[in-house]
């Protein structure tokens, strides 16, 4: 009963959000939903293609499907445990809600169970959709009985209970030793780092090679070799065995594997229940009182010298807030693997482009402009994460700035410098570094340098203009704002800007590569420069208007 | 001196304030009282220049609030939700606010230690603000407001979350500032504070001023010379039915 009441509260809150802003709600959900369905459709076609490919090779298609499923589940198991830990730390300890629930005349374990199922849903729904697509693919490809949906869904549900129970057990035990507020920050950073390293490893094994026939054959051999005898003790193998037994119409096999899966999940559920009974309320109450880590001495003041004196105090405030936020600061670690991925990709492109006998001018142009585009896209992503939400991140405190004699132009200037300088430095490192890797001449490196100044300037200014116009001071988490409907609008606009600038740069460049310095090149250069200047003048006017718009905002 | 002239405010065609007009003289403490949703916070936000009024204007020392940046140098505002940066220490926050008002570092350091002692927050100055209890947050905002010695003070529930001793401290502080010539406009739900601290009271209900003046003026307006402030307030804001409710509940 209590769970149903909690669920109805959730439904009502979604309904209220819909009523508040129908247009945004529909757009954002339609957009996300369409992308998600597209992803599922792609997964389905990928599976069918791979089954086809295996069937044409030496391996039975169903064996290949089982090996693939077992491998995917094996990879997903630790990922789901990790995701469950991060999710449990948020969901199980949401202060206001838990305080309210615990004040109600309901059993405390009922509160825990409601939060446990919420964690289960948040952690596993996406993986569950993936599993459903797999079942759909094998059922349609191998013409299996529709009963496989029933057994697949039930066994999948039991299987997903295992990582979530493990996650909650880890959280309960971990929070006994580390205050959960700190544990959350540390785990988020560790997760981001591991994610980046996985990305790095995937990039270094060059997945583009799998597109070729030889690549696919290697994948099959790899998948065949993957299955090891010790894997039979893993839940991923039990779930796979259920599907295999279903295919062979072996009811005993289905029941036996389901039984093992069920008993494991049940034991873990019991352990979770008793651990929660012992620790849950205690951990929750400690989470309210335990303060954050103390203030540390830092040497970051050095960076203040790079900023105009009038905005230094604002920069100081923003840098301190950034430095002391474990998640924000930890996000910087991601730059290392991302940088490696970037330069490695450039190296791979260089190798590939030289292996195709094409017209040298276009091969050069493709590389040169792609280099701009690639680095600009990286900058857009970073700007969308940090520059665009920087005004909204002020929250209610924006009124403190507005009440002070400090003009809003100076406030915006600070946001500009704090966004522009890091983006410019990073952009220059990326573009000049890759120019060296690709072996461009000094003249082209100099052009790339100036082009990156233009791109970084535009990306920052658009971030600030839209950040000011669409500012949402109620969103305290900048990531939340960056991932919202507004963030999507920003990304679309800034990518249009990047595309336009790169096209404008390409026009005189093509002329120069064809005929050197000629009259037509000079005319093209002047006209494209005039267009770029007028674009920036338009941005400047828009920037001024956004300051006026910001000063009238009612927070 | 604060002059509020025929202020009206509408949100999505819904009127929140309607023709509000009053003055706060130099050295005077005026209290703004009214039931929840009466428009007190909206009015203070408009006077502080955070929100524009739909109609009417606000003058501070003869200058219109909407076009005078110099007014901000003499204005101090405590909102209902304190402005705080959780990842800064108390001292860093006060230094930041002081620099916004272009105070010299020497003055600022002296003022911070003085205010720290006066408001009994010295212990918290080097701690991160995210761990502050609510009362300390309120005192920290008060200290931030007093850094630049404002002559116009706007306070939204200044004694909220404060213990009796700290509340008393704030009351004494405000009276001192008023004696030195500051104009103080504060909103409060605590009628005892309004009665003791304010020379004049403005009762706001549903966006309109229902009565204004000294307590005797309010009694006269309520046509109940023997009533205390609470009874006057309930009569003027249509809250007498609450007494019936209380009787029923007891």
CSV table of N, CA and C in Angstrom, one decimal, chain B residues 163-238:
chain,number,residue,atom,x,y,z
B,163,UNK,N,18.2,31.8,17.3
B,163,UNK,CA,17.8,31.5,18.7
B,163,UNK,C,17.4,32.8,19.3
B,164,UNK,N,16.7,32.7,20.5
B,164,UNK,CA,16.3,34.0,21.1
B,164,UNK,C,17.4,35.0,21.4
B,165,UNK,N,18.6,34.5,21.7
B,165,UNK,CA,19.7,35.4,22.0
B,165,UNK,C,20.1,36.1,20.7
B,166,UNK,N,20.3,35.4,19.7
B,166,UNK,CA,20.7,35.9,18.4
B,166,UNK,C,19.6,36.9,17.8
B,167,UNK,N,18.3,36.5,18.0
B,167,UNK,CA,17.2,37.3,17.6
B,167,UNK,C,17.3,38.7,18.3
B,168,UNK,N,17.6,38.6,19.6
B,168,UNK,CA,17.7,39.9,20.4
B,168,UNK,C,18.8,40.7,19.8
B,169,UNK,N,19.9,40.0,19.5
B,169,UNK,CA,21.1,40.7,19.0
B,169,UNK,C,20.8,41.5,17.7
B,170,UNK,N,20.0,40.8,16.8
B,170,UNK,CA,19.7,41.4,15.5
B,170,UNK,C,18.8,42.6,15.8
B,171,UNK,N,17.8,42.4,16.7
B,171,UNK,CA,16.9,43.5,17.0
B,171,UNK,C,17.7,44.8,17.5
B,172,UNK,N,18.6,44.5,18.4
B,172,UNK,CA,19.4,45.6,18.9
B,172,UNK,C,20.2,46.3,17.8
B,173,UNK,N,20.8,45.4,17.0
B,173,UNK,CA,21.6,45.9,15.9
B,173,UNK,C,20.8,46.8,14.9
B,174,UNK,N,19.6,46.4,14.6
B,174,UNK,CA,18.8,47.1,13.7
B,174,UNK,C,18.4,48.5,14.3
B,175,UNK,N,18.1,48.4,15.6
B,175,UNK,CA,17.7,49.7,16.3
B,175,UNK,C,18.9,50.7,16.3
B,176,UNK,N,20.1,50.1,16.5
B,176,UNK,CA,21.3,50.9,16.5
B,176,UNK,C,21.5,51.6,15.1
B,177,UNK,N,21.3,50.8,14.1
B,177,UNK,CA,21.5,51.3,12.7
B,177,UNK,C,20.5,52.4,12.4
B,178,UNK,N,19.3,52.1,12.9
B,178,UNK,CA,18.2,53.1,12.7
B,178,UNK,C,18.6,54.4,13.4
B,179,UNK,N,19.1,54.3,14.6
B,179,UNK,CA,19.5,55.5,15.4
B,179,UNK,C,20.6,56.3,14.6
B,180,UNK,N,21.4,55.5,13.9
B,180,UNK,CA,22.5,56.2,13.1
B,180,UNK,C,22.0,56.7,11.8
B,181,UNK,N,20.7,56.6,11.5
B,181,UNK,CA,20.1,57.2,10.3
B,181,UNK,C,19.7,56.3,9.2
B,182,UNK,N,19.8,55.0,9.4
B,182,UNK,CA,19.4,54.0,8.4
B,182,UNK,C,17.9,53.9,8.3
B,183,UNK,N,17.4,53.7,7.1
B,183,UNK,CA,16.0,53.4,6.9
B,183,UNK,C,15.8,51.8,6.8
B,184,UNK,N,15.0,51.3,7.7
B,184,UNK,CA,14.9,49.8,7.7
B,184,UNK,C,13.4,49.4,7.4
B,185,UNK,N,13.3,48.5,6.4
B,185,UNK,CA,12.0,47.9,6.1
B,185,UNK,C,12.2,46.4,6.3
B,186,UNK,N,11.4,45.8,7.2
B,186,UNK,CA,11.5,44.4,7.4
B,186,UNK,C,10.2,43.7,7.3
B,187,UNK,N,10.2,42.5,6.8
B,187,UNK,CA,8.9,41.7,6.8
B,187,UNK,C,9.1,40.7,7.9
B,188,UNK,N,8.0,40.4,8.6
B,188,UNK,CA,8.1,39.4,9.6
B,188,UNK,C,6.7,38.7,9.9
B,189,UNK,N,6.8,37.5,10.3
B,189,UNK,CA,5.5,36.8,10.7
B,189,UNK,C,5.3,36.9,12.2
B,190,UNK,N,6.5,37.3,12.9
B,190,UNK,CA,6.4,37.3,14.4
B,190,UNK,C,5.9,38.7,14.8
B,191,UNK,N,4.7,38.8,15.3
B,191,UNK,CA,4.1,40.0,15.6
B,191,UNK,C,4.7,40.7,16.8
B,192,UNK,N,5.3,39.9,17.7
B,192,UNK,CA,6.0,40.4,18.9
B,192,UNK,C,7.2,41.3,18.4
B,193,UNK,N,7.9,40.7,17.4
B,193,UNK,CA,9.1,41.5,16.9
B,193,UNK,C,8.6,42.8,16.3
B,194,UNK,N,7.6,42.7,15.4
B,194,UNK,CA,7.0,43.8,14.8
B,194,UNK,C,6.6,44.9,15.8
B,195,UNK,N,5.9,44.5,16.8
B,195,UNK,CA,5.4,45.4,17.8
B,195,UNK,C,6.5,46.1,18.6
B,196,UNK,N,7.6,45.3,18.9
B,196,UNK,CA,8.7,45.9,19.7
B,196,UNK,C,9.7,46.7,18.9
B,197,UNK,N,9.9,46.3,17.7
B,197,UNK,CA,11.0,46.8,16.9
B,197,UNK,C,10.6,48.0,16.0
B,198,UNK,N,9.4,47.9,15.5
B,198,UNK,CA,9.0,48.9,14.4
B,198,UNK,C,8.2,50.1,15.0
B,199,UNK,N,8.6,51.2,14.4
B,199,UNK,CA,7.8,52.4,14.7
B,199,UNK,C,6.5,52.4,14.0
B,200,UNK,N,6.5,51.9,12.8
B,200,UNK,CA,5.2,51.9,12.1
B,200,UNK,C,5.1,50.5,11.4
B,201,UNK,N,3.8,50.1,11.2
B,201,UNK,CA,3.6,48.8,10.6
B,201,UNK,C,2.7,48.9,9.4
B,202,UNK,N,3.0,48.1,8.4
B,202,UNK,CA,2.1,48.0,7.2
B,202,UNK,C,1.6,46.6,7.1
B,203,UNK,N,0.2,46.6,7.1
B,203,UNK,CA,-0.4,45.2,7.0
B,203,UNK,C,-0.8,45.0,5.5
B,204,UNK,N,-0.2,44.0,5.0
B,204,UNK,CA,-0.5,43.6,3.6
B,204,UNK,C,-1.3,42.4,3.5
B,205,UNK,N,-2.4,42.5,2.7
B,205,UNK,CA,-3.2,41.2,2.5
B,205,UNK,C,-3.7,41.2,1.1
B,206,UNK,N,-3.4,40.0,0.4
B,206,UNK,CA,-3.8,39.8,-1.0
B,206,UNK,C,-3.3,40.9,-1.9
B,207,UNK,N,-2.0,41.3,-1.6
B,207,UNK,CA,-1.4,42.3,-2.5
B,207,UNK,C,-1.8,43.8,-2.2
B,208,UNK,N,-2.6,44.0,-1.2
B,208,UNK,CA,-3.0,45.4,-1.0
B,208,UNK,C,-2.7,45.8,0.5
B,209,UNK,N,-2.5,47.1,0.7
B,209,UNK,CA,-2.3,47.5,2.1
B,209,UNK,C,-3.6,47.7,2.7
B,210,UNK,N,-3.9,46.9,3.8
B,210,UNK,CA,-5.2,47.0,4.4
B,210,UNK,C,-5.1,48.0,5.6
B,211,UNK,N,-3.9,48.2,6.1
B,211,UNK,CA,-3.8,49.3,7.1
B,211,UNK,C,-2.3,49.6,7.3
B,212,UNK,N,-2.1,50.8,7.7
B,212,UNK,CA,-0.7,51.2,7.9
B,212,UNK,C,-0.6,52.3,9.0
B,213,UNK,N,0.5,52.3,9.7
B,213,UNK,CA,0.6,53.4,10.8
B,213,UNK,C,1.2,52.8,12.1
B,214,UNK,N,1.0,53.5,13.2
B,214,UNK,CA,1.5,53.0,14.4
B,214,UNK,C,0.5,52.0,14.9
B,215,UNK,N,0.8,51.4,16.0
B,215,UNK,CA,-0.1,50.3,16.5
B,215,UNK,C,-1.5,50.9,16.9
B,216,UNK,N,-1.5,52.1,17.4
B,216,UNK,CA,-2.7,52.8,17.7
B,216,UNK,C,-3.5,53.1,16.5
B,217,UNK,N,-2.8,53.5,15.4
B,217,UNK,CA,-3.5,53.7,14.1
B,217,UNK,C,-4.2,52.4,13.6
B,218,UNK,N,-3.5,51.3,13.8
B,218,UNK,CA,-4.0,50.0,13.4
B,218,UNK,C,-5.2,49.6,14.2
B,219,UNK,N,-5.2,49.9,15.5
B,219,UNK,CA,-6.3,49.6,16.3
B,219,UNK,C,-7.5,50.4,15.9
B,220,UNK,N,-7.2,51.7,15.6
B,220,UNK,CA,-8.3,52.5,15.1
B,220,UNK,C,-8.9,52.0,13.8
B,221,UNK,N,-8.0,51.6,12.9
B,221,UNK,CA,-8.4,51.1,11.6
B,221,UNK,C,-9.3,49.8,11.8
B,222,UNK,N,-8.9,49.0,12.8
B,222,UNK,CA,-9.7,47.8,13.1
B,222,UNK,C,-10.9,48.1,13.9
B,223,UNK,N,-11.1,49.3,14.3
B,223,UNK,CA,-12.2,49.8,15.2
B,223,UNK,C,-12.3,49.0,16.5
B,224,UNK,N,-11.1,48.6,17.0
B,224,UNK,CA,-11.0,47.8,18.2
B,224,UNK,C,-9.9,48.4,19.1
B,225,UNK,N,-10.2,49.5,19.8
B,225,UNK,CA,-9.1,50.1,20.6
B,225,UNK,C,-8.4,49.3,21.7
B,226,UNK,N,-9.2,48.2,22.1
B,226,UNK,CA,-8.6,47.4,23.2
B,226,UNK,C,-7.8,46.2,22.7
B,227,UNK,N,-7.9,45.9,21.4
B,227,UNK,CA,-7.2,44.7,20.9
B,227,UNK,C,-5.7,44.8,21.0
B,228,UNK,N,-5.1,43.6,21.1
B,228,UNK,CA,-3.6,43.6,21.0
B,228,UNK,C,-3.3,43.4,19.5
B,229,UNK,N,-2.0,43.5,19.1
B,229,UNK,CA,-1.6,43.5,17.7
B,229,UNK,C,-2.1,42.2,17.0
B,230,UNK,N,-2.1,41.1,17.7
B,230,UNK,CA,-2.5,39.8,17.0
B,230,UNK,C,-4.0,39.9,16.7
B,231,UNK,N,-4.8,40.4,17.6
B,231,UNK,CA,-6.2,40.5,17.3
B,231,UNK,C,-6.5,41.5,16.2
B,232,UNK,N,-5.7,42.6,16.2
B,232,UNK,CA,-5.9,43.6,15.2
B,232,UNK,C,-5.6,43.0,13.8
B,233,UNK,N,-4.5,42.2,13.8
B,233,UNK,CA,-4.0,41.6,12.6
B,233,UNK,C,-5.0,40.6,12.0
B,234,UNK,N,-5.6,39.8,12.9
B,234,UNK,CA,-6.6,38.8,12.5
B,234,UNK,C,-7.8,39.5,12.0
B,235,UNK,N,-8.2,40.6,12.7
B,235,UNK,CA,-9.4,41.3,12.2
B,235,UNK,C,-9.2,41.9,10.8
B,236,UNK,N,-8.1,42.5,10.7
B,236,UNK,CA,-7.8,43.2,9.4
B,236,UNK,C,-7.6,42.3,8.2
B,237,UNK,N,-7.0,41.1,8.5
B,237,UNK,CA,-6.7,40.2,7.4
B,237,UNK,C,-7.8,39.1,7.3
B,238,UNK,N,-8.9,39.3,7.9
B,238,UNK,CA,-10.0,38.3,7.8
B,238,UNK,C,-9.6,37.0,8.5
